[in-house]
Amino acid sequence: MDQSTPFRPGHTSHASDATIVNDSETGLLMEPFKNDWGREAQRETLGPMLPQGAMKPRSSSIGQVPTISYTPVRAGSPSSSPDPDHEQFATYPPDEKIKPWNSRSDEQALKALTKKEKSLKNGTWIPVPLRPWFWVTFIIGMLVLAIVLEVMLRVTNDRNGWPVHGAFSSQAGVMHYFYTLPPVAVAMFLVAMWAWTDVEIKKMQPYVDLVHGDAPAHRSVLLDYTRTNNFIVWMRAAANKHYIVALASLMAITSLALQPLGAALLTVRDTWLATPDQTLNNTAALGLNLDDQFWDVTSFLTAAGYASASVLYNLGDPMFIQDGYTVAPFELPTYIATNGTVYANTTAILSDPGCQPPAHNLDMVHNLNNDTWTITADEPGCPYTWNVAKVAENLFGVAPCPDTGDGTPDYLRRVLFWYFTYQPANASITFCQPTVSLWNVNVNVDLASGNLTSVTTLSPFHVNQGNFSAFAGNITGSPLNGKAYNGIAYNLTGPDPFTVARVNATQLTLPAAVFQSADQTGLEGVFQSNGFVGLTNTVYRMYLALVAKKVYFLPDNEPITVQVKTVERRLWLSDVAVHLLATALILLAFFGTIVQLLHRGDRANLKLAHQPGTIASAVVVGAQTNMGVLLAGRQRKEDIVQALRDKRFRINTRTMKIVMEGEEGYDEAASPGHRKSVFASGLLELMSPRPASRRYSTQTPP
């Protein structure tokens, strides 16, 4: 015999010499247990090939296989003869007999198993979206995201949005997508994850029906939900009583709403925002200002000119004047913003013209000789008579009330405005008693124009009480004693011609402005309705407020605290989008948990050893079966459906082969019922006539 050729005995040797098999028995006796030893064979193929029948020794504690020598009984003896017709008995030295297992070594060996080996040992393949670690994390993530959205909405509303600058503040352009795309990307991820879950549930449904047993072809081997549109597949699944698939499909449809809601989540809005308080200076304080412009009537003439122009050109109120209020002016914080509103507490003087119609009707006397008229107004405290000649068609004028002997100077008396027209002849007179009052006010000032937008009285102003009150004593006290200049008569001594001309111009401008306003609205109707009272009140009030700005305020420089609210572009969370997104996420999390738990129980008896869906997988479960033979040669869908009509199917959870009704092993492929426990199923398996065994051998008869 060639010594280079390894000696292979013709029969199997064991650690125990009580059980032997020869070559002819090996293939036959082990055939029924191939499936039982499948996983062991996978691991054994990783090591070197052993002689037939030899036992692979267990690993030692240091991971090395002990060397066991083989010593023949004696040369040429029958027991060591290479003759294949004789059984061989092996003997080993006593010190090389296999020793008992070391428990510590076993633990180390078990820990050394790779994840792949452990998965093979478990023997059950579950899609990633249906594994607990995945879907629990996914569900918790959606709940956390819903909570975070609601919390961020509250924070955003409390902070009045988030500041954005430059290109980010635009609703158009590339930078707009810089903050709108991330929510869409997150929504896409969530939709993709649930779509993945939905697809895996649909793919597994045929196997779930097979493992339940007695599944007709249209609900098992012919079933494919993945090729039906999601918007209608749920109806098909519900018709097949696959309610888990139907619910999962409806949730997949619902999840599609996450993307448009994510796109609408963030928006840039013009936000009315309050800035920190600013300390500035006022430029004037209440106090009688008898400067040169007061004595030469310049301030009165310019005020009359503005009041007249405001009627003709609708100019509106100038800065720091509104509806008769003249507010102490102050600096505006234009360095903060160019558009906004300034809020401040300050002082103001309210000018009230106090215009009223006459207490009695006018007495008009027509002098036919020279076509003149004499008009008399019998007003208590202010009787007045004037004559008009037809030098013009329309005539008007203004004058202080006559002296009644009470010692009131003419510049503090009541005034009257009279109007007359020849076409047709008609007259009107209005009596006005101007007054002023001092107030503490809260004002809103438009930052761009400096105009007052609101004046709210807080309390009456008292001299030497509070801010800006140091100079107001000469208004409430001597020489005015709380009275107001009427702006019609003036306390002048030896005025120059220019001053007299300005006085005349002022006295002409005011009634002219009123008459111009009446002519614009219909002169005859104004005379008949005595509408001159309201028109006079408007023009005269504007005039008195303008006079007050120059006469009743002195230059000053005191600190004043103001607050600025301005329009700023800020990033906001949409309330509607947040609430809808949070609701959708919570619903998906709730029903997703129900779907996962129900599907977990539904597939409890399904033990897939590999991932289904490939051609190789289809061959594994269907090849060498009666169904495979039945479908052999059939290509058209109609032929396949016809061949499987009225057939019922199960899947053997041990071999993962599809078994058709009436086929051998169909009853054994039945899964435990809902009322049958796992222990009862195991007991029935042990009592079956062909129990599974992991070791079977017999001694060859001599």
mmCIF file of C-alpha atoms in Angstrom, residues 125-131:
data_model
loop_
_atom_site.group_PDB
_atom_site.id
_atom_site.type_symbol
_atom_site.label_atom_id
_atom_site.label_comp_id
_atom_site.label_asym_id
_atom_site.label_seq_id
_atom_site.Cartn_x
_atom_site.Cartn_y
_atom_site.Cartn_z
ATOM 1 C CA TRP A 125 -35.981 35.941 9.141
ATOM 2 C CA ILE A 126 -38.079 39.060 9.861
ATOM 3 C CA PRO A 127 -38.124 42.157 7.628
ATOM 4 C CA VAL A 128 -36.267 45.092 9.125
ATOM 5 C CA PRO A 129 -39.370 47.364 9.369
ATOM 6 C CA LEU A 130 -41.151 44.660 11.385
ATOM 7 C CA ARG A 131 -38.346 44.110 13.861
#
